[in-house]
Amino acid sequence: MIKTIDDASKQEMTYIIKGFNPSTFIDWAGKLACVIYLPGCNFRCPFCHSSSLVLKPAEIEAIPFVEIKQFLVQNNGWIDGLVVQGGEPTLYEKLPQLLKEIKSLNVQVKLDTNGSAPEVILDLIKADLVDYIAMDIKADLSIERYNKSAGVVVDLNKIKQSISILLSSNIDYEFRTTVVPGFVDADAIGAIAKFIRGAKRYTLQQFSSEDTLDSKMAEVKPYHIDQMRQFSLMAKKFVPNTSVRGAE
């Protein structure tokens, strides 16, 4: 007997989504948002907290998109937007199709990215498929330190292209750096802030040593809050709208 697949089942299989957070005030400042997580990443940052999504995405059960779509429809007017995270979302071939479907529900979209695919970022902006982009800058823009932070050999020109795209675009955006001792210091913060001079927003994120991709990172003690504040003051010379996130 041949089994037919109904429309709902087809839709469930359309996208590979490996996680869903129905509500957060943290991932999109000033908004109540939900978050979806896409699998896979081209970086191997030692301090990454999404090791399963990066290393073993096949072992994570997929969430049917039809359930997420139903949630968005039912909570329209309550949820302000949806955040797309990874892994690295720009690696996902069906990302434009997914975002187009989300936008058709009258839902704003925020994309979190490592900036390694400037052509994808530019296409999404041109197609009006994103409302906000948060791009991580892993280290100062020297190849040796960037490769160390990313855990792989990085095409630094692509990172710089993505930065340039955001700086010259009309879209709302922010740059972010996770301030990890041994990877990012005062000189790095100063160099990054200078490179993105005039950016709309720069966020310095406190490092957490829990559940990192590299277990050795558990031995690294985060910077003290006072030091994080000093980093922020330094960055504000070039990006006035600089803030610290996650430090206590």
Short mmCIF file of N, CA and C in Angstrom, two decimals, residues 18-139:
data_model
loop_
_atom_site.label_atom_id
_atom_site.label_comp_id
_atom_site.label_asym_id
_atom_site.label_seq_id
_atom_site.Cartn_x
_atom_site.Cartn_y
_atom_site.Cartn_z
N LYS A 18 16.00 22.84 15.02
CA LYS A 18 16.46 21.97 16.10
C LYS A 18 16.21 22.52 17.50
N GLY A 19 15.50 23.62 17.60
CA GLY A 19 15.18 24.15 18.92
C GLY A 19 14.23 25.32 18.81
N PHE A 20 13.44 25.51 19.86
CA PHE A 20 12.47 26.61 19.87
C PHE A 20 12.27 27.10 21.30
N ASN A 21 12.48 28.40 21.48
CA ASN A 21 12.21 29.05 22.76
C ASN A 21 11.03 29.99 22.55
N PRO A 22 9.89 29.72 23.18
CA PRO A 22 8.68 30.50 22.90
C PRO A 22 8.69 31.94 23.40
N SER A 23 9.57 32.27 24.35
CA SER A 23 9.58 33.66 24.81
C SER A 23 10.89 34.02 25.49
N THR A 24 11.41 35.19 25.13
CA THR A 24 12.63 35.70 25.74
C THR A 24 12.66 37.22 25.62
N PHE A 25 13.16 37.87 26.67
CA PHE A 25 13.39 39.32 26.64
C PHE A 25 14.87 39.62 26.42
N ILE A 26 15.70 38.57 26.37
CA ILE A 26 17.15 38.74 26.33
C ILE A 26 17.69 38.82 24.91
N ASP A 27 17.13 38.05 24.00
CA ASP A 27 17.74 37.88 22.68
C ASP A 27 17.44 39.01 21.70
N TRP A 28 16.49 39.87 22.04
CA TRP A 28 16.20 41.03 21.18
C TRP A 28 15.83 42.17 22.12
N ALA A 29 16.75 43.05 22.36
CA ALA A 29 16.57 44.12 23.36
C ALA A 29 15.31 44.92 23.09
N GLY A 30 14.50 45.08 24.13
CA GLY A 30 13.29 45.88 24.03
C GLY A 30 12.10 45.15 23.43
N LYS A 31 12.28 43.87 23.12
CA LYS A 31 11.19 43.11 22.50
C LYS A 31 10.98 41.78 23.21
N LEU A 32 9.73 41.34 23.23
CA LEU A 32 9.41 39.97 23.64
C LEU A 32 9.47 39.13 22.37
N ALA A 33 10.39 38.22 22.33
CA ALA A 33 10.61 37.45 21.10
C ALA A 33 10.61 35.96 21.39
N CYS A 34 10.47 35.18 20.33
CA CYS A 34 10.72 33.75 20.40
C CYS A 34 11.96 33.45 19.56
N VAL A 35 12.53 32.28 19.75
CA VAL A 35 13.80 31.95 19.10
C VAL A 35 13.71 30.57 18.46
N ILE A 36 14.21 30.46 17.22
CA ILE A 36 14.40 29.15 16.62
C ILE A 36 15.89 28.94 16.40
N TYR A 37 16.30 27.67 16.46
CA TYR A 37 17.71 27.32 16.34
C TYR A 37 17.91 26.41 15.13
N LEU A 38 18.79 26.83 14.23
CA LEU A 38 19.11 26.05 13.04
C LEU A 38 20.44 25.32 13.25
N PRO A 39 20.57 24.14 12.66
CA PRO A 39 21.75 23.30 12.93
C PRO A 39 22.97 23.65 12.09
N GLY A 40 24.13 23.28 12.62
CA GLY A 40 25.37 23.38 11.87
C GLY A 40 26.06 24.72 12.02
N CYS A 41 27.40 24.68 11.94
CA CYS A 41 28.19 25.91 11.99
C CYS A 41 29.53 25.66 11.33
N ASN A 42 30.06 26.70 10.70
CA ASN A 42 31.38 26.60 10.08
C ASN A 42 32.50 27.06 10.99
N PHE A 43 32.16 27.55 12.19
CA PHE A 43 33.16 27.92 13.18
C PHE A 43 33.18 26.86 14.29
N ARG A 44 34.27 26.86 15.06
CA ARG A 44 34.40 25.97 16.20
C ARG A 44 34.95 26.76 17.39
N CYS A 45 34.27 27.82 17.72
CA CYS A 45 34.72 28.70 18.80
C CYS A 45 34.83 27.89 20.10
N PRO A 46 35.97 27.89 20.75
CA PRO A 46 36.15 27.09 21.98
C PRO A 46 35.15 27.46 23.07
N PHE A 47 34.71 28.72 23.08
CA PHE A 47 33.82 29.20 24.14
C PHE A 47 32.35 29.13 23.75
N CYS A 48 32.03 28.46 22.65
CA CYS A 48 30.65 28.34 22.18
C CYS A 48 29.80 27.54 23.18
N HIS A 49 28.54 27.97 23.34
CA HIS A 49 27.62 27.28 24.25
C HIS A 49 26.57 26.46 23.50
N SER A 50 26.75 26.29 22.21
CA SER A 50 25.79 25.51 21.40
C SER A 50 26.49 24.32 20.77
N SER A 51 27.27 23.60 21.56
CA SER A 51 28.09 22.51 21.02
C SER A 51 27.28 21.43 20.32
N SER A 52 26.10 21.12 20.84
CA SER A 52 25.27 20.08 20.21
C SER A 52 24.81 20.51 18.83
N LEU A 53 24.40 21.77 18.69
CA LEU A 53 23.97 22.28 17.39
C LEU A 53 25.13 22.32 16.40
N VAL A 54 26.32 22.55 16.92
CA VAL A 54 27.51 22.67 16.07
C VAL A 54 28.09 21.31 15.70
N LEU A 55 28.22 20.42 16.70
CA LEU A 55 28.93 19.17 16.49
C LEU A 55 28.03 17.97 16.21
N LYS A 56 26.84 17.94 16.81
CA LYS A 56 26.00 16.75 16.69
C LYS A 56 24.53 17.12 16.42
N PRO A 57 24.29 17.94 15.41
CA PRO A 57 22.90 18.38 15.16
C PRO A 57 21.95 17.23 14.83
N ALA A 58 22.47 16.17 14.22
CA ALA A 58 21.62 15.05 13.82
C ALA A 58 21.03 14.33 15.03
N GLU A 59 21.66 14.49 16.18
CA GLU A 59 21.18 13.82 17.39
C GLU A 59 20.07 14.61 18.09
N ILE A 60 19.80 15.82 17.61
CA ILE A 60 18.75 16.65 18.21
C ILE A 60 17.46 16.48 17.42
N GLU A 61 16.40 16.20 18.11
CA GLU A 61 15.11 16.00 17.45
C GLU A 61 14.62 17.31 16.80
N ALA A 62 14.17 17.21 15.58
CA ALA A 62 13.68 18.38 14.86
C ALA A 62 12.29 18.76 15.35
N ILE A 63 11.99 20.05 15.28
CA ILE A 63 10.69 20.57 15.69
C ILE A 63 9.90 20.92 14.43
N PRO A 64 8.71 20.37 14.26
CA PRO A 64 7.91 20.66 13.05
C PRO A 64 7.62 22.15 12.93
N PHE A 65 7.88 22.70 11.78
CA PHE A 65 7.65 24.13 11.57
C PHE A 65 6.18 24.48 11.73
N VAL A 66 5.31 23.54 11.42
CA VAL A 66 3.88 23.81 11.53
C VAL A 66 3.50 24.18 12.97
N GLU A 67 4.22 23.62 13.96
CA GLU A 67 3.94 23.94 15.36
C GLU A 67 4.40 25.37 15.68
N ILE A 68 5.55 25.75 15.15
CA ILE A 68 6.05 27.10 15.38
C ILE A 68 5.17 28.12 14.68
N LYS A 69 4.76 27.80 13.47
CA LYS A 69 3.86 28.69 12.72
C LYS A 69 2.54 28.87 13.47
N GLN A 70 2.02 27.80 14.00
CA GLN A 70 0.77 27.88 14.76
C GLN A 70 0.94 28.77 15.99
N PHE A 71 2.09 28.64 16.66
CA PHE A 71 2.37 29.47 17.82
C PHE A 71 2.41 30.94 17.44
N LEU A 72 3.06 31.26 16.32
CA LEU A 72 3.17 32.64 15.88
C LEU A 72 1.81 33.23 15.53
N VAL A 73 0.98 32.44 14.90
CA VAL A 73 -0.37 32.91 14.53
C VAL A 73 -1.20 33.15 15.78
N GLN A 74 -1.14 32.22 16.72
CA GLN A 74 -1.95 32.33 17.94
C GLN A 74 -1.50 33.48 18.84
N ASN A 75 -0.20 33.83 18.76
CA ASN A 75 0.34 34.88 19.63
C ASN A 75 0.66 36.17 18.89
N ASN A 76 0.08 36.33 17.72
CA ASN A 76 0.28 37.54 16.95
C ASN A 76 -0.23 38.74 17.74
N GLY A 77 0.61 39.76 17.86
CA GLY A 77 0.24 40.93 18.67
C GLY A 77 0.80 40.86 20.08
N TRP A 78 1.23 39.68 20.48
CA TRP A 78 1.85 39.52 21.80
C TRP A 78 3.36 39.34 21.64
N ILE A 79 3.76 38.42 20.77
CA ILE A 79 5.17 38.24 20.44
C ILE A 79 5.59 39.34 19.46
N ASP A 80 6.66 40.05 19.79
CA ASP A 80 7.11 41.16 18.94
C ASP A 80 7.91 40.70 17.73
N GLY A 81 8.58 39.56 17.85
CA GLY A 81 9.40 39.12 16.74
C GLY A 81 9.98 37.74 16.98
N LEU A 82 10.69 37.25 15.97
CA LEU A 82 11.32 35.95 16.04
C LEU A 82 12.81 36.09 15.74
N VAL A 83 13.63 35.44 16.57
CA VAL A 83 15.08 35.47 16.43
C VAL A 83 15.54 34.15 15.82
N VAL A 84 16.36 34.24 14.79
CA VAL A 84 16.91 33.04 14.15
C VAL A 84 18.37 32.90 14.54
N GLN A 85 18.67 31.82 15.28
CA GLN A 85 20.02 31.58 15.76
C GLN A 85 20.52 30.23 15.26
N GLY A 86 21.75 29.88 15.64
CA GLY A 86 22.32 28.60 15.29
C GLY A 86 23.10 28.06 16.46
N GLY A 87 24.17 27.30 16.10
CA GLY A 87 24.77 27.23 14.80
C GLY A 87 24.96 28.56 14.09
N GLU A 88 25.07 28.42 12.77
CA GLU A 88 25.19 29.59 11.91
C GLU A 88 24.08 29.55 10.86
N PRO A 89 23.04 30.39 11.04
CA PRO A 89 21.86 30.34 10.16
C PRO A 89 22.14 30.56 8.68
N THR A 90 23.17 31.36 8.34
CA THR A 90 23.40 31.67 6.93
C THR A 90 23.90 30.46 6.13
N LEU A 91 24.24 29.37 6.81
CA LEU A 91 24.63 28.13 6.12
C LEU A 91 23.42 27.37 5.62
N TYR A 92 22.26 27.69 6.17
CA TYR A 92 21.04 26.93 5.89
C TYR A 92 20.48 27.32 4.52
N GLU A 93 20.43 26.37 3.60
CA GLU A 93 20.04 26.67 2.22
C GLU A 93 18.62 27.24 2.10
N LYS A 94 17.75 26.80 2.97
CA LYS A 94 16.35 27.23 2.88
C LYS A 94 16.05 28.45 3.75
N LEU A 95 17.10 29.14 4.20
CA LEU A 95 16.89 30.29 5.08
C LEU A 95 16.01 31.36 4.44
N PRO A 96 16.25 31.79 3.19
CA PRO A 96 15.37 32.81 2.59
C PRO A 96 13.91 32.36 2.53
N GLN A 97 13.69 31.11 2.18
CA GLN A 97 12.34 30.57 2.11
C GLN A 97 11.68 30.57 3.48
N LEU A 98 12.45 30.16 4.50
CA LEU A 98 11.95 30.14 5.88
C LEU A 98 11.59 31.54 6.35
N LEU A 99 12.48 32.50 6.12
CA LEU A 99 12.23 33.87 6.58
C LEU A 99 11.05 34.49 5.84
N LYS A 100 10.91 34.18 4.57
CA LYS A 100 9.79 34.70 3.79
C LYS A 100 8.47 34.21 4.38
N GLU A 101 8.45 32.96 4.78
CA GLU A 101 7.22 32.42 5.37
C GLU A 101 6.93 33.04 6.72
N ILE A 102 7.97 33.28 7.50
CA ILE A 102 7.77 33.92 8.81
C ILE A 102 7.29 35.36 8.63
N LYS A 103 7.90 36.08 7.70
CA LYS A 103 7.51 37.46 7.45
C LYS A 103 6.08 37.56 6.94
N SER A 104 5.60 36.53 6.23
CA SER A 104 4.23 36.53 5.72
C SER A 104 3.20 36.50 6.84
N LEU A 105 3.65 36.14 8.04
CA LEU A 105 2.78 36.09 9.21
C LEU A 105 2.77 37.42 9.97
N ASN A 106 3.37 38.43 9.35
CA ASN A 106 3.47 39.76 9.96
C ASN A 106 4.29 39.72 11.24
N VAL A 107 5.39 38.97 11.19
CA VAL A 107 6.30 38.82 12.33
C VAL A 107 7.67 39.40 11.95
N GLN A 108 8.22 40.24 12.81
CA GLN A 108 9.55 40.78 12.56
C GLN A 108 10.62 39.71 12.80
N VAL A 109 11.74 39.82 12.09
CA VAL A 109 12.78 38.80 12.16
C VAL A 109 14.13 39.42 12.53
N LYS A 110 14.79 38.79 13.49
CA LYS A 110 16.17 39.15 13.85
C LYS A 110 17.06 37.96 13.51
N LEU A 111 18.19 38.24 12.87
CA LEU A 111 19.13 37.20 12.50
C LEU A 111 20.43 37.36 13.28
N ASP A 112 20.88 36.28 13.91
CA ASP A 112 22.18 36.26 14.57
C ASP A 112 23.17 35.54 13.66
N THR A 113 24.32 36.13 13.40
CA THR A 113 25.26 35.56 12.45
C THR A 113 26.71 35.82 12.83
N ASN A 114 27.61 34.96 12.34
CA ASN A 114 29.04 35.19 12.56
C ASN A 114 29.65 36.02 11.44
N GLY A 115 28.85 36.37 10.44
CA GLY A 115 29.32 37.27 9.40
C GLY A 115 30.18 36.63 8.34
N SER A 116 30.22 35.30 8.29
CA SER A 116 31.10 34.62 7.34
C SER A 116 30.50 34.51 5.94
N ALA A 117 29.25 34.90 5.78
CA ALA A 117 28.59 34.82 4.47
C ALA A 117 27.98 36.17 4.09
N PRO A 118 28.81 37.14 3.71
CA PRO A 118 28.31 38.49 3.39
C PRO A 118 27.31 38.50 2.25
N GLU A 119 27.47 37.59 1.29
CA GLU A 119 26.55 37.55 0.15
C GLU A 119 25.14 37.16 0.60
N VAL A 120 25.04 36.28 1.58
CA VAL A 120 23.73 35.89 2.11
C VAL A 120 23.12 37.05 2.88
N ILE A 121 23.92 37.70 3.71
CA ILE A 121 23.43 38.84 4.48
C ILE A 121 22.90 39.93 3.56
N LEU A 122 23.65 40.23 2.51
CA LEU A 122 23.24 41.27 1.57
C LEU A 122 21.95 40.89 0.85
N ASP A 123 21.83 39.64 0.43
CA ASP A 123 20.62 39.19 -0.26
C ASP A 123 19.39 39.27 0.65
N LEU A 124 19.56 38.92 1.92
CA LEU A 124 18.44 38.96 2.87
C LEU A 124 17.98 40.40 3.11
N ILE A 125 18.95 41.31 3.20
CA ILE A 125 18.62 42.72 3.39
C ILE A 125 17.89 43.27 2.17
N LYS A 126 18.41 42.96 0.98
CA LYS A 126 17.80 43.44 -0.25
C LYS A 126 16.38 42.90 -0.43
N ALA A 127 16.15 41.68 0.02
CA ALA A 127 14.84 41.05 -0.12
C ALA A 127 13.89 41.44 1.01
N ASP A 128 14.36 42.28 1.94
CA ASP A 128 13.55 42.75 3.07
C ASP A 128 13.05 41.57 3.91
N LEU A 129 13.93 40.61 4.14
CA LEU A 129 13.56 39.41 4.91
C LEU A 129 14.04 39.46 6.35
N VAL A 130 14.79 40.50 6.70
CA VAL A 130 15.25 40.66 8.08
C VAL A 130 15.01 42.10 8.53
N ASP A 131 14.70 42.26 9.82
CA ASP A 131 14.47 43.59 10.39
C ASP A 131 15.63 44.02 11.28
N TYR A 132 16.42 43.05 11.73
CA TYR A 132 17.52 43.34 12.65
C TYR A 132 18.56 42.24 12.48
N ILE A 133 19.83 42.63 12.47
CA ILE A 133 20.92 41.65 12.38
C ILE A 133 21.90 41.90 13.51
N ALA A 134 22.24 40.85 14.21
CA ALA A 134 23.28 40.91 15.24
C ALA A 134 24.46 40.08 14.74
N MET A 135 25.58 40.74 14.54
CA MET A 135 26.77 40.05 14.02
C MET A 135 27.85 39.98 15.09
N ASP A 136 28.34 38.76 15.29
CA ASP A 136 29.44 38.56 16.24
C ASP A 136 30.77 38.93 15.59
N ILE A 137 31.57 39.67 16.32
CA ILE A 137 32.97 39.90 15.93
C ILE A 137 33.80 39.18 16.98
N LYS A 138 34.46 38.12 16.57
CA LYS A 138 35.07 37.18 17.51
C LYS A 138 36.34 37.70 18.18
N ALA A 139 37.05 38.57 17.47
CA ALA A 139 38.33 39.07 17.99
C ALA A 139 38.70 40.30 17.18
#
